[in-house]
Coordinates of C-alpha atoms and ligand atoms in Angstrom, one line a residue:
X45 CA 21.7 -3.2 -6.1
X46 CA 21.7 -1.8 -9.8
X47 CA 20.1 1.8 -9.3
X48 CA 16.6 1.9 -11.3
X49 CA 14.9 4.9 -12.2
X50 CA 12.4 5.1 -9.5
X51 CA 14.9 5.0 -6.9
X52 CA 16.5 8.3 -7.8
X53 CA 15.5 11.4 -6.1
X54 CA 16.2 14.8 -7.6
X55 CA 14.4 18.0 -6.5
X56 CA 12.3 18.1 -9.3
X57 CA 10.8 14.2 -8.2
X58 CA 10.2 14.7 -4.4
X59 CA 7.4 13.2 -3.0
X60 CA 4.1 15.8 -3.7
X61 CA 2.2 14.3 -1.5
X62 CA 0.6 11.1 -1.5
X63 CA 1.9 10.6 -5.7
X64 CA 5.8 11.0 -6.6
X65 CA 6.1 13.2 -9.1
X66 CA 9.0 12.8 -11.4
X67 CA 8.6 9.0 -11.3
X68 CA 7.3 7.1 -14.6
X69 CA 4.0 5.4 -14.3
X70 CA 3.6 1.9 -13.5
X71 CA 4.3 0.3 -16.9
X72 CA 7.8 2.0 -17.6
X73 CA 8.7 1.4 -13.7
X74 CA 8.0 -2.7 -13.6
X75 CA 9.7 -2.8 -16.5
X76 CA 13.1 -1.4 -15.1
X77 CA 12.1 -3.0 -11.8
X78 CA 12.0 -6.5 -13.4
X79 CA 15.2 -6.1 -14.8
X80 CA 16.8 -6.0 -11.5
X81 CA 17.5 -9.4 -10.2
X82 CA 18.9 -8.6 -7.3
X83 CA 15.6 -6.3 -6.2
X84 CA 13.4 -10.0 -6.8
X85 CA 15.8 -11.7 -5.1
X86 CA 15.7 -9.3 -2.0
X87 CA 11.6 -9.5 -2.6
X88 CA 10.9 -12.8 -2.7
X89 CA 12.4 -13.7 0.2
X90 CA 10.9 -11.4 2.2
X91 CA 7.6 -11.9 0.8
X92 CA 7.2 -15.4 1.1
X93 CA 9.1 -15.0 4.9
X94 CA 6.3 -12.7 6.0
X95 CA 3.8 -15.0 4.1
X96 CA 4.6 -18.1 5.8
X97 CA 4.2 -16.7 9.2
X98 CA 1.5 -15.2 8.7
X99 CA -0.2 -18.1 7.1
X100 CA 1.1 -20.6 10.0
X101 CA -0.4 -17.7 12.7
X102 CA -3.6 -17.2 11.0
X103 CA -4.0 -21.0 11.0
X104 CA -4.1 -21.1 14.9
X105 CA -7.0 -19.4 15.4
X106 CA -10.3 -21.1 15.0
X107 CA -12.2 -18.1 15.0
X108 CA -10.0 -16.2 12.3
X109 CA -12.9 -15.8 9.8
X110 CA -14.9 -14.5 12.4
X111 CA -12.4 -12.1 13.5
X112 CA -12.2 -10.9 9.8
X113 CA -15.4 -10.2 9.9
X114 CA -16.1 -8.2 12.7
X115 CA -13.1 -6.1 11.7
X116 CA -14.9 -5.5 8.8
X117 CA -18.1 -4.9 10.3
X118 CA -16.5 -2.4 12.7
X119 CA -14.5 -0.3 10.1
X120 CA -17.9 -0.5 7.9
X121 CA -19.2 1.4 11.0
X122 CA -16.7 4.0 11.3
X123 CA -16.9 5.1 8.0
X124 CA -21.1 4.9 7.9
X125 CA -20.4 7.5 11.2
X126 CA -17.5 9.5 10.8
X127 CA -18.0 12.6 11.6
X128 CA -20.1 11.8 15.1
X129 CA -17.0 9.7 15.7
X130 CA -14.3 12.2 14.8
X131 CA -16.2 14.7 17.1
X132 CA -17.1 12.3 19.7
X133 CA -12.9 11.5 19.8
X134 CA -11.7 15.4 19.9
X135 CA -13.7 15.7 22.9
X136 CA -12.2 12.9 24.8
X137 CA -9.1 13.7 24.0
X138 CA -9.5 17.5 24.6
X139 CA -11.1 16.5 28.0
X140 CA -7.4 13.8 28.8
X141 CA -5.7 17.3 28.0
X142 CA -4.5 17.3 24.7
X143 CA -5.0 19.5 21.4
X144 CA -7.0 18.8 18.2
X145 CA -6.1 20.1 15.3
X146 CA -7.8 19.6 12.1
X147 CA -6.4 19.9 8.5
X148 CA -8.0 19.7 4.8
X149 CA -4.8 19.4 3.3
X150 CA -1.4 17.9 3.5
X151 CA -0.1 21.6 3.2
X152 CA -1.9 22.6 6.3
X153 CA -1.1 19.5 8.3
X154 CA 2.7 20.3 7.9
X155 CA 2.3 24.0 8.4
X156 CA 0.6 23.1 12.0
X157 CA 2.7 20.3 12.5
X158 CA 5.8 23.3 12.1
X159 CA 4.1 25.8 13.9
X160 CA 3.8 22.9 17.3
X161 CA 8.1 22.4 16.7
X162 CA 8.9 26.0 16.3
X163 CA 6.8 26.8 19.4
X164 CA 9.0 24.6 21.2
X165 CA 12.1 26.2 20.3
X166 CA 13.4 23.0 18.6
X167 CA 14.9 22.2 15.4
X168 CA 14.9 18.5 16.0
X169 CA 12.6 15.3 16.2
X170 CA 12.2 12.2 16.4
X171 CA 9.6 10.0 14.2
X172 CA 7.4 7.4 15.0
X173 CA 7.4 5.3 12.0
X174 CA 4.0 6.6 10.3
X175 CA 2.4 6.2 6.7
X176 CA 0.4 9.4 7.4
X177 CA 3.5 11.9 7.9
X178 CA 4.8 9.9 4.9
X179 CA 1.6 10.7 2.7
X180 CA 1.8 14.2 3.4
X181 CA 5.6 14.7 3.1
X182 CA 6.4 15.8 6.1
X183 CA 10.2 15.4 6.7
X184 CA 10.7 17.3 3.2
X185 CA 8.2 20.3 5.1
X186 CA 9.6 20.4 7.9
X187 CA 13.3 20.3 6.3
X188 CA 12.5 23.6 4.4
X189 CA 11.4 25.0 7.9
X190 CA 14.8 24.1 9.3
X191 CA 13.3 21.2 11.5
X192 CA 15.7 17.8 11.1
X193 CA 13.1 14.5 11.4
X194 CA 15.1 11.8 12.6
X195 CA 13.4 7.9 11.6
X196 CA 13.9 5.9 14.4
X197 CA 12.2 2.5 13.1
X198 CA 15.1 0.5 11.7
X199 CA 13.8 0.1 8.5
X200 CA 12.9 4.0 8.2
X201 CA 16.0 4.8 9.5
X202 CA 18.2 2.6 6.5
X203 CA 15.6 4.2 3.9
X204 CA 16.5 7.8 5.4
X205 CA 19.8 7.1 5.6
X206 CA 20.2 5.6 1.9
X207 CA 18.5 9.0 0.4
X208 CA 16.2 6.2 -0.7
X209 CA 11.9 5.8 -0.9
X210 CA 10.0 3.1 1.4
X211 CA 8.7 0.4 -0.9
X212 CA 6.6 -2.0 1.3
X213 CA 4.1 -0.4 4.1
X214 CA 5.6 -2.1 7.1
X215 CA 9.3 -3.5 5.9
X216 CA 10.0 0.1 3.9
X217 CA 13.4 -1.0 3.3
X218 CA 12.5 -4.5 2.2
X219 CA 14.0 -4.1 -1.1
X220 CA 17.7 -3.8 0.4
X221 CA 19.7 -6.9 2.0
X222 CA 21.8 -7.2 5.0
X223 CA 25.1 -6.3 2.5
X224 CA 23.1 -3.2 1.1
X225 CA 22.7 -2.0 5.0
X226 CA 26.0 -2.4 6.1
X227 CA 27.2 -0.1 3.5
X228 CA 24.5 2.7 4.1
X229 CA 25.2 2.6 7.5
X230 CA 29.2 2.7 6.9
X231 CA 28.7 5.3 4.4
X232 CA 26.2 7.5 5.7
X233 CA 25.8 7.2 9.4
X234 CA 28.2 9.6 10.5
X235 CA 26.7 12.5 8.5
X236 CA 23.2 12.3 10.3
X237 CA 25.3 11.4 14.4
X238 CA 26.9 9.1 15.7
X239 CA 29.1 6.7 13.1
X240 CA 28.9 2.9 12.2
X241 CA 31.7 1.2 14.2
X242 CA 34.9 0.0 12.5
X243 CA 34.4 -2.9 10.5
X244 CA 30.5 -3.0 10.9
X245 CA 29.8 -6.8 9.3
X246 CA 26.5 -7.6 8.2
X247 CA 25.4 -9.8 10.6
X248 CA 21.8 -9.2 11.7
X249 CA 22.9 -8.7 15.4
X250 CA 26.1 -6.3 14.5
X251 CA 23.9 -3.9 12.4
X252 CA 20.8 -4.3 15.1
X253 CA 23.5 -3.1 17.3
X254 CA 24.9 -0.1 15.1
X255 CA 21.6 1.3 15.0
X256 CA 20.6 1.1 18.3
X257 CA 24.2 3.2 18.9
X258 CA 23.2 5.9 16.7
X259 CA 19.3 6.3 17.8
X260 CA 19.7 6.3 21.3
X261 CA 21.8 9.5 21.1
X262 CA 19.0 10.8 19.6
X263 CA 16.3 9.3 22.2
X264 CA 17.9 11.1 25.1
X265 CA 18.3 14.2 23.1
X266 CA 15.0 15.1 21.6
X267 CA 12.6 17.2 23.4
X268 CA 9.4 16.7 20.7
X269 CA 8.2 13.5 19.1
X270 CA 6.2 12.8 15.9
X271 CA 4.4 9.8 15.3
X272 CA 1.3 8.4 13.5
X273 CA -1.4 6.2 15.0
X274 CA -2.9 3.0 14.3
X275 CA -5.7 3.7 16.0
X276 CA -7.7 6.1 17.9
X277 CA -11.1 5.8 20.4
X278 CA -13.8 8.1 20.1
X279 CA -15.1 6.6 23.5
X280 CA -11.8 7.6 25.6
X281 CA -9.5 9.8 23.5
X282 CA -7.1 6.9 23.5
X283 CA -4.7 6.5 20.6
X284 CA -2.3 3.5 20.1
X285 CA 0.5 2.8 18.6
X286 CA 1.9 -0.5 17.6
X287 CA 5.5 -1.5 17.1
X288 CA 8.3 -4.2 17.0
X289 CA 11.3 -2.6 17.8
X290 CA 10.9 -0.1 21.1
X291 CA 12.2 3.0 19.2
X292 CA 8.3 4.2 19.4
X293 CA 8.0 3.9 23.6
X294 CA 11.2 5.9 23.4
X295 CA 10.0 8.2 21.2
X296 CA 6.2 8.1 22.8
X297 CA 7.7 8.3 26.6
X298 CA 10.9 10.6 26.2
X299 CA 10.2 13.8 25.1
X300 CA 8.1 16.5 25.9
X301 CA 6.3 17.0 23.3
X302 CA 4.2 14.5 21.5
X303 CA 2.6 15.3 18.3
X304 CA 0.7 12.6 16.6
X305 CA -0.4 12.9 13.1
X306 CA -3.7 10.8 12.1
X307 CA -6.0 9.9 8.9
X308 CA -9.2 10.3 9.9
X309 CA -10.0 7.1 9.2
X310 CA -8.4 5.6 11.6
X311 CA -10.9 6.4 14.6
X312 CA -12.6 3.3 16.3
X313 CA -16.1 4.3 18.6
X314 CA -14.7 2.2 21.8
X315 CA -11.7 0.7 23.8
X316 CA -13.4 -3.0 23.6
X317 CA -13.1 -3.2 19.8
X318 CA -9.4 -2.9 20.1
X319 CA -9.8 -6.7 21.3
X320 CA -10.5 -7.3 17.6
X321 CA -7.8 -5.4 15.6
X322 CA -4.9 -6.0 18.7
X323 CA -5.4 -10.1 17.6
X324 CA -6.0 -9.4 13.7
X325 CA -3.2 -6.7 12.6
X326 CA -0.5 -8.5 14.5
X327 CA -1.2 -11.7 12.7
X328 CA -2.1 -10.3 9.4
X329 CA 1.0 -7.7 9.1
X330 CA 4.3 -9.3 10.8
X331 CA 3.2 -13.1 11.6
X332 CA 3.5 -12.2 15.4
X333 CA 0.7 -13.4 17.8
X334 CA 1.1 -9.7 19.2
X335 CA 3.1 -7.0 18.6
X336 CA 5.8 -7.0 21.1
X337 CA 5.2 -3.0 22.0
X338 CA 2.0 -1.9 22.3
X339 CA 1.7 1.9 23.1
X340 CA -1.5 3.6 24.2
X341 CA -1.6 6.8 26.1
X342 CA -5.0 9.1 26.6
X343 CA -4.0 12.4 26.8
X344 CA -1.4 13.4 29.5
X345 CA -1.0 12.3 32.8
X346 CA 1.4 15.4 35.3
X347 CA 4.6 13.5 35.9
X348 CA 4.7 11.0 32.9
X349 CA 5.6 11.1 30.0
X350 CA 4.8 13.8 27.4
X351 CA 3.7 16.9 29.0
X352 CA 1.9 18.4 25.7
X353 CA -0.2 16.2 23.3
X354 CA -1.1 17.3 20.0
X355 CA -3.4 15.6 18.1
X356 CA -3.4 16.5 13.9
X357 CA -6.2 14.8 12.3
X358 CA -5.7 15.1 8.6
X359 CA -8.6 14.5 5.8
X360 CA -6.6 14.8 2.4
X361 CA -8.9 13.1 0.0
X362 CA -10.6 10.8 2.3
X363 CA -13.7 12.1 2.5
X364 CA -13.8 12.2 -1.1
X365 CA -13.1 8.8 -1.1
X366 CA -15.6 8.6 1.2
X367 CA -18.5 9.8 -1.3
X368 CA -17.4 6.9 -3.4
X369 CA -19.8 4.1 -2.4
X370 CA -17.5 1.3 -4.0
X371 CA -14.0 2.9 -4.0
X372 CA -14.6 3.8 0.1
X373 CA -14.1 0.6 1.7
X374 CA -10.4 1.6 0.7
X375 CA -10.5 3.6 4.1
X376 CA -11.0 0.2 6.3
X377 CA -7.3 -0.3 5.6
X378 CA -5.3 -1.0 8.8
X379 CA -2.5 -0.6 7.1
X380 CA -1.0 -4.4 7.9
X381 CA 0.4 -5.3 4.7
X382 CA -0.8 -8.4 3.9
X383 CA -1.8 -8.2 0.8
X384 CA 1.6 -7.0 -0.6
X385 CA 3.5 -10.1 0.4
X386 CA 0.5 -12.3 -1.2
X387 CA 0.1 -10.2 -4.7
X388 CA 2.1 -11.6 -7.3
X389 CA 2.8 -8.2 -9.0
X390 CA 3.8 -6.9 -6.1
X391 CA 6.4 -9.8 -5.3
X392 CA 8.2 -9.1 -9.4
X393 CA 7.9 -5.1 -9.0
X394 CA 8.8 -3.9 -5.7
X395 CA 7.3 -1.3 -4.2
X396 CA 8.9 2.0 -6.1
X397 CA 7.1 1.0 -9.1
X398 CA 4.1 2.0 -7.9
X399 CA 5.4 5.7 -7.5
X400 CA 3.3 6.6 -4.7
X401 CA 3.5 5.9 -0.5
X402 CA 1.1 3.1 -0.9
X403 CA 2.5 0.6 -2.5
X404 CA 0.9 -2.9 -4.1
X405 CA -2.9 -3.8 -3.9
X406 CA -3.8 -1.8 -1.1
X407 CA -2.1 1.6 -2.9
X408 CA -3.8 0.8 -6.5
X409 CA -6.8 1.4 -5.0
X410 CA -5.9 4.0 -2.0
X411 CA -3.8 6.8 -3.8
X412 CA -6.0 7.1 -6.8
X413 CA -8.8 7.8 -5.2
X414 CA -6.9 10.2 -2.1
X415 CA -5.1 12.0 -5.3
X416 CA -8.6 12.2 -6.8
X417 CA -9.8 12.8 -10.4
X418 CA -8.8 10.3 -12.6
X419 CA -6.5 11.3 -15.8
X420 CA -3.4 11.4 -14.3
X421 CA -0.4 9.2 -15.7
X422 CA 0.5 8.6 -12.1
X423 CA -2.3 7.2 -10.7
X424 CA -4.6 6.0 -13.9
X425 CA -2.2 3.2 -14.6
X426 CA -2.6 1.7 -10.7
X427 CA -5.5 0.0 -11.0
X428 CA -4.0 -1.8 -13.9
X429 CA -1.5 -2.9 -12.1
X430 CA -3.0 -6.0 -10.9
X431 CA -4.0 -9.8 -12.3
X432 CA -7.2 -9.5 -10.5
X433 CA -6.1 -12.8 -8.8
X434 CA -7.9 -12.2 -5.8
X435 CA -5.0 -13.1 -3.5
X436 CA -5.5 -9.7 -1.6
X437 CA -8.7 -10.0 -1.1
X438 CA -8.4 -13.7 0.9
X439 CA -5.4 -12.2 2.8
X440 CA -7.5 -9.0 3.7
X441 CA -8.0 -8.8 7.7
X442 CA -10.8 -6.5 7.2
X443 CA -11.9 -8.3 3.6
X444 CA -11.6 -5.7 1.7
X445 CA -12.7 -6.2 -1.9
X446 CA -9.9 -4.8 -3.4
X447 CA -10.5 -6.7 -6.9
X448 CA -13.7 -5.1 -6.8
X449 CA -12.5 -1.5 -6.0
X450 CA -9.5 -2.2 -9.2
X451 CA -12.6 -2.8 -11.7
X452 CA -14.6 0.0 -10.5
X453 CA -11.4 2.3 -10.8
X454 CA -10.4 1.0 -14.0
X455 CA -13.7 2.0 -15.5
X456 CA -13.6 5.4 -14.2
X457 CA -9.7 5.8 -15.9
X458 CA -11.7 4.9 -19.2
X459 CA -14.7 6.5 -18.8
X460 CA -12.8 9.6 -17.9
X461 CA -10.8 9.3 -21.7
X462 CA -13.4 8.4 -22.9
X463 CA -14.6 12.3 -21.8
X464 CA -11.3 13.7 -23.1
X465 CA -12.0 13.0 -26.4
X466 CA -14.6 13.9 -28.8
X467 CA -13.9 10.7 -31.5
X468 CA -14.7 7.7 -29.3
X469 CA -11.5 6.3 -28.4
X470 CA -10.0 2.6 -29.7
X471 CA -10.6 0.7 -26.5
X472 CA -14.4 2.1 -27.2
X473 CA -14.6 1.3 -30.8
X474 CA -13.1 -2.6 -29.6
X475 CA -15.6 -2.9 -26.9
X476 CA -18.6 -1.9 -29.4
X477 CA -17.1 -4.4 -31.9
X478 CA -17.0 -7.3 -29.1
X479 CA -20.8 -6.4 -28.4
X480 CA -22.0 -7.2 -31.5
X481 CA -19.9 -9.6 -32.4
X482 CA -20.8 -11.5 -29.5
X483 CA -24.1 -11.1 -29.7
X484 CA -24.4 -12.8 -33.1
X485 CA -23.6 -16.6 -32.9
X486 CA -23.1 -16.6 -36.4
X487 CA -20.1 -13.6 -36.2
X488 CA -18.7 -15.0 -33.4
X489 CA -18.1 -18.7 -35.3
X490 CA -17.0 -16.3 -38.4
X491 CA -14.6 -14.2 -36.7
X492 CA -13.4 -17.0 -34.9
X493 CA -12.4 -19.0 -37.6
X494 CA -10.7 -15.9 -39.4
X495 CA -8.7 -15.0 -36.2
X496 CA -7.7 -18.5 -35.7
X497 CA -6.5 -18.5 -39.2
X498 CA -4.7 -15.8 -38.8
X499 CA -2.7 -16.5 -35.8
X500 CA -1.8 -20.1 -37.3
X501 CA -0.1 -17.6 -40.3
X502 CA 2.1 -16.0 -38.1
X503 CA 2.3 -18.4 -35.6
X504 CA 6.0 -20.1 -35.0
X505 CA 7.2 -23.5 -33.4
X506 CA 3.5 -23.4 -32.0
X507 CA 3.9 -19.8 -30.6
X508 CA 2.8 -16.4 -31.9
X509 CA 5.3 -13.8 -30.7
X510 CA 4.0 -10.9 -32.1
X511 CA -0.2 -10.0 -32.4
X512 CA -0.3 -7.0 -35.4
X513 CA -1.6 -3.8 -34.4
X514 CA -3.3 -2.4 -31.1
X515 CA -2.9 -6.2 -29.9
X516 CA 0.8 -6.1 -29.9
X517 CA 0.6 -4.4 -26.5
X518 CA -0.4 -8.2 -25.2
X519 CA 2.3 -10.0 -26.9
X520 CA 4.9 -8.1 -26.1
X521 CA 5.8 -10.0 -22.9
X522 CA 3.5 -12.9 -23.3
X523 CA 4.2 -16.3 -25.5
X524 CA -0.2 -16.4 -27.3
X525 CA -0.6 -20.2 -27.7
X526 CA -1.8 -20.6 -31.5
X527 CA -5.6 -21.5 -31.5
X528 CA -6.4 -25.2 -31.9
X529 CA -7.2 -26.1 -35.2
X530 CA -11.0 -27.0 -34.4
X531 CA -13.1 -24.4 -32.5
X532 CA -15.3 -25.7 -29.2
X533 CA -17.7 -24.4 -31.0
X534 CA -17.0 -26.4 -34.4
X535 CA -16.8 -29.2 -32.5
X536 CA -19.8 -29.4 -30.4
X537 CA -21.4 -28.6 -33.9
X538 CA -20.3 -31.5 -35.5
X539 CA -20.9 -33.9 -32.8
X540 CA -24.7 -32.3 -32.2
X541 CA -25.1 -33.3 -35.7
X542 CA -23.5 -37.1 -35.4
X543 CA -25.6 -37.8 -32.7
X544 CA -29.1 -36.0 -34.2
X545 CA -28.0 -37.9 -37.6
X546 CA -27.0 -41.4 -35.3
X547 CA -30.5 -41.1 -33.4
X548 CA -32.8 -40.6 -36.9
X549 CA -31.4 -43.8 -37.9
Ligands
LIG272 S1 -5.9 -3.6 2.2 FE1 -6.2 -5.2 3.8 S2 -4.4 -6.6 3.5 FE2 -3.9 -4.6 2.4 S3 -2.8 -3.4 3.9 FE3 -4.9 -2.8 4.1 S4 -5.8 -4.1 5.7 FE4 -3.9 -5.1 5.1

């Protein structure tokens, strides 16, 4: 694959945070991203893969709608109770024997997550696969500390391996094919353990196999684990984990240490609504009826498995996000995916052009409210980045209104340069033009017959290719039909006044 902007990584673009610096915002990105046929290629058949199943799983169940919305219901719950949750689930897990830790910041969740290692006596670990470690940068921290993170999901592990970014929440290496693997893994396997074999070919099975070679070295090896959560009970102190591959039991079973690092968002108030999110997020993310490994442990039990259990509960924006009374049902998110393989941007772009962890619907709502104010090049342009289709939205598991949340944000990102400037801005002076222009009938029909004139002047072969001025920003990759010669609004006109003229006589 043709190497695009957002796929480099210098030390001046590592990930801060939840936003990657360095990287261009949305516009530039797609633009370079679109250019890359071998990227859409890679995308859309993954996409409409994932798509299908999911669609011919969902189908099964008669009660699907249902489900959806008690899922919704419940996560509407959570978040209308947080904080009697959140304290309700540090003392059940405090009371199974593990550790709560609680941090503002991604800064302080990687300081205490490298404070836990060191206190071991380890340099190493292995990773759960986790969007939360992700958001906060935690390999990069704990790299400067000295501590190597080894990804032992598959996908994670090509993405880590090719010095590359995730671009899809639950395939992060979705953008690469089966060619692109076998020569990361040929290339690069030997410098993190054990090599590739001789004459790896790229057969699903043969590179399946190459990586199970080179993690398991690693399983029997490490002494601490890190993983994220999917979900957490406030009744029990229960967290779970769910997976496709087995490399999180190893990771969740093996060592002695288990660290898990959480949103706070993610708590559920008891172990019976896991009935509800064990049947939607399997169906929803993967296409699977359930997830082949599904990991739950509450506390620690003497004698098995992880001896220590640290649980880091990280806030980092969300309960700003949480103030928000539109922008908050963001935080219902179970992180499935769906709504990346249905979105039709998503699908042309790839998931670097976003230049943020959360890629595609789901992250032009999530990161730009978790970074914060807007005014940002990175994250004002996200909530543009959509057709307002919808599609997410149907596909959501917990319905979230994600077209509604990309409205609301988009008027913030004006409103706020809007603030910035003490002239009102062109977008401003438009919108007060359309308001009294369409609230005069007779302006509208005037300005609609000089437009239409207009266009049919520099209209060619029925096309206009080129709008003048601030509406050249629409043409640019769009073919504008040339207005029809008559008006709907000329015409009804005349034929109101054929029939009043027909009836008089
Ligand atoms: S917003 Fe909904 S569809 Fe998208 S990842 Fe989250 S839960 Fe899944």
């Amino acid at each position: 694959m043709a190497t695009t902007d957002t796929d480099k990584t210098t030390d001046t673009d590592k990930t801060d945070n939840i936003v990657w610096l360095g990287s261009p915002a949305f516009p530039q990105a797609a633009k370079t991203a679109l250019a890359d046929d071998q990227l859409r290629r890679n995308l859309r058949h993954a996409t409409t893969t994932i798509r299908d199943k999911r669609l011919h799983v969902t189908g099964e169940l008669a009660d699907w709608e249902q489900l959806r919305d008690a899922g919704a219901a419940l996560k509407r719950r959570v978040l209308r109770h947080l904080d009697s949750y959140l304290e309700q689930l540090e003392t059940s897990v405090t009371a199974a024997g593990g550790i709560v830790h609680w941090a503002r910041d991604a800064d302080e969740a990687n300081t205490i997550v490298a404070d836990l290692i060191r206190a071991t006596g380890q340099t190493e670990v292995v990773k759960v696969k986790s969007m939360a470690t992700q958001e906060i940068g935690l390999n990069e921290a704990l790299a400067k500390e000295g501590i190597t993170a080894y990804e032992t999901d598959l996908a994670e592990l090509i993405v880590q391996l090719g010095d590359d970014r995730p671009s899809h929440i639950l395939v992060p290496a979705i953008h690469r094919n089966r060619t692109e693997i076998r020569d990361i893994f040929t290339s690069r396997m030997a410098g993190y353990g054990r090599p590739a074999p001789e004459g790896l070919t790229d057969e699903p099975a043969a590179l399946a196999e190459a990586a199970r070679g080179h993690l398991r070295e690693k399983f029997l090896r490490a002494k601490v684990a890190v993983s994220g959560a999917n979900f957490a009970i406030a009744e029990t102190g229960t967290i779970g984990v769910v997976e496709s591959e087995g490399n999180g039991r190893m990771c969740l079973t093996l060592p002695e240490t288990l660290i898990t690092v959480m949103g706070i968002e993610k708590v559920l108030p008891q172990f019976s609504d896991l009935e509800v999110f064990l049947q939607l997020l399997p169906r929803a993310s993967t296409g699977e009826r359930m997830n082949p490994y599904t990991s739950m442990w509450t506390g620690v039990t003497p004698g098995d498995g992880p001896q220590s259990f640290h649980l880091v509960l990280i806030d980092n924006g969300r309960t700003l996000t949480l103030t928000d009374t539109v922008g908050r049902q963001a935080l219902a998110c179970i992180r499935c995916s769906a709504c990346l393989n249905v979105c039709p941007v998503y699908e042309r772009t790839g998931g670097h052009a976003y230049g943020s962890v959360y890629p595609g619907p789901i992250g032009a709502i999530l990161a730009p409210q978790l970074v914060g104010a807007a005014g940002s090049k990175h994250t004002d342009s996200l909530p543009f980045a959509s057709t307002l289709c919808g599609a997410c939205y149907d596909a959501c598991p917990v319905k979230i209104n994600i077209p509604e949340v990309l409205v609301h944000l988009r008027a913030k990102v004006v409103e706020s340069k809007q603030e910035h400037h003490l002239l009102p801005t062109p977008e401003a002076v438009a919108m007060h033009t359309a308001r009294i222009v369409f609230n005069s009938p007779r302006l509208l029909g005037a300005g609609q017959r000089l437009g239409a004139a207009g266009a049919r002047l520099i209209s060619r072969g029925g096309v206009i290719r080129g709008l003048p001025g601030p509406l050249r920003g629409w043409s640019r990759s769009r073919d504008t039909p040339v207005p029809a010669k008559e008006s709907f609004r000329a015409w009804w006109s005349a034929r109101e006044q054929k029939y009043e003229g027909e009836e008089r006589q």
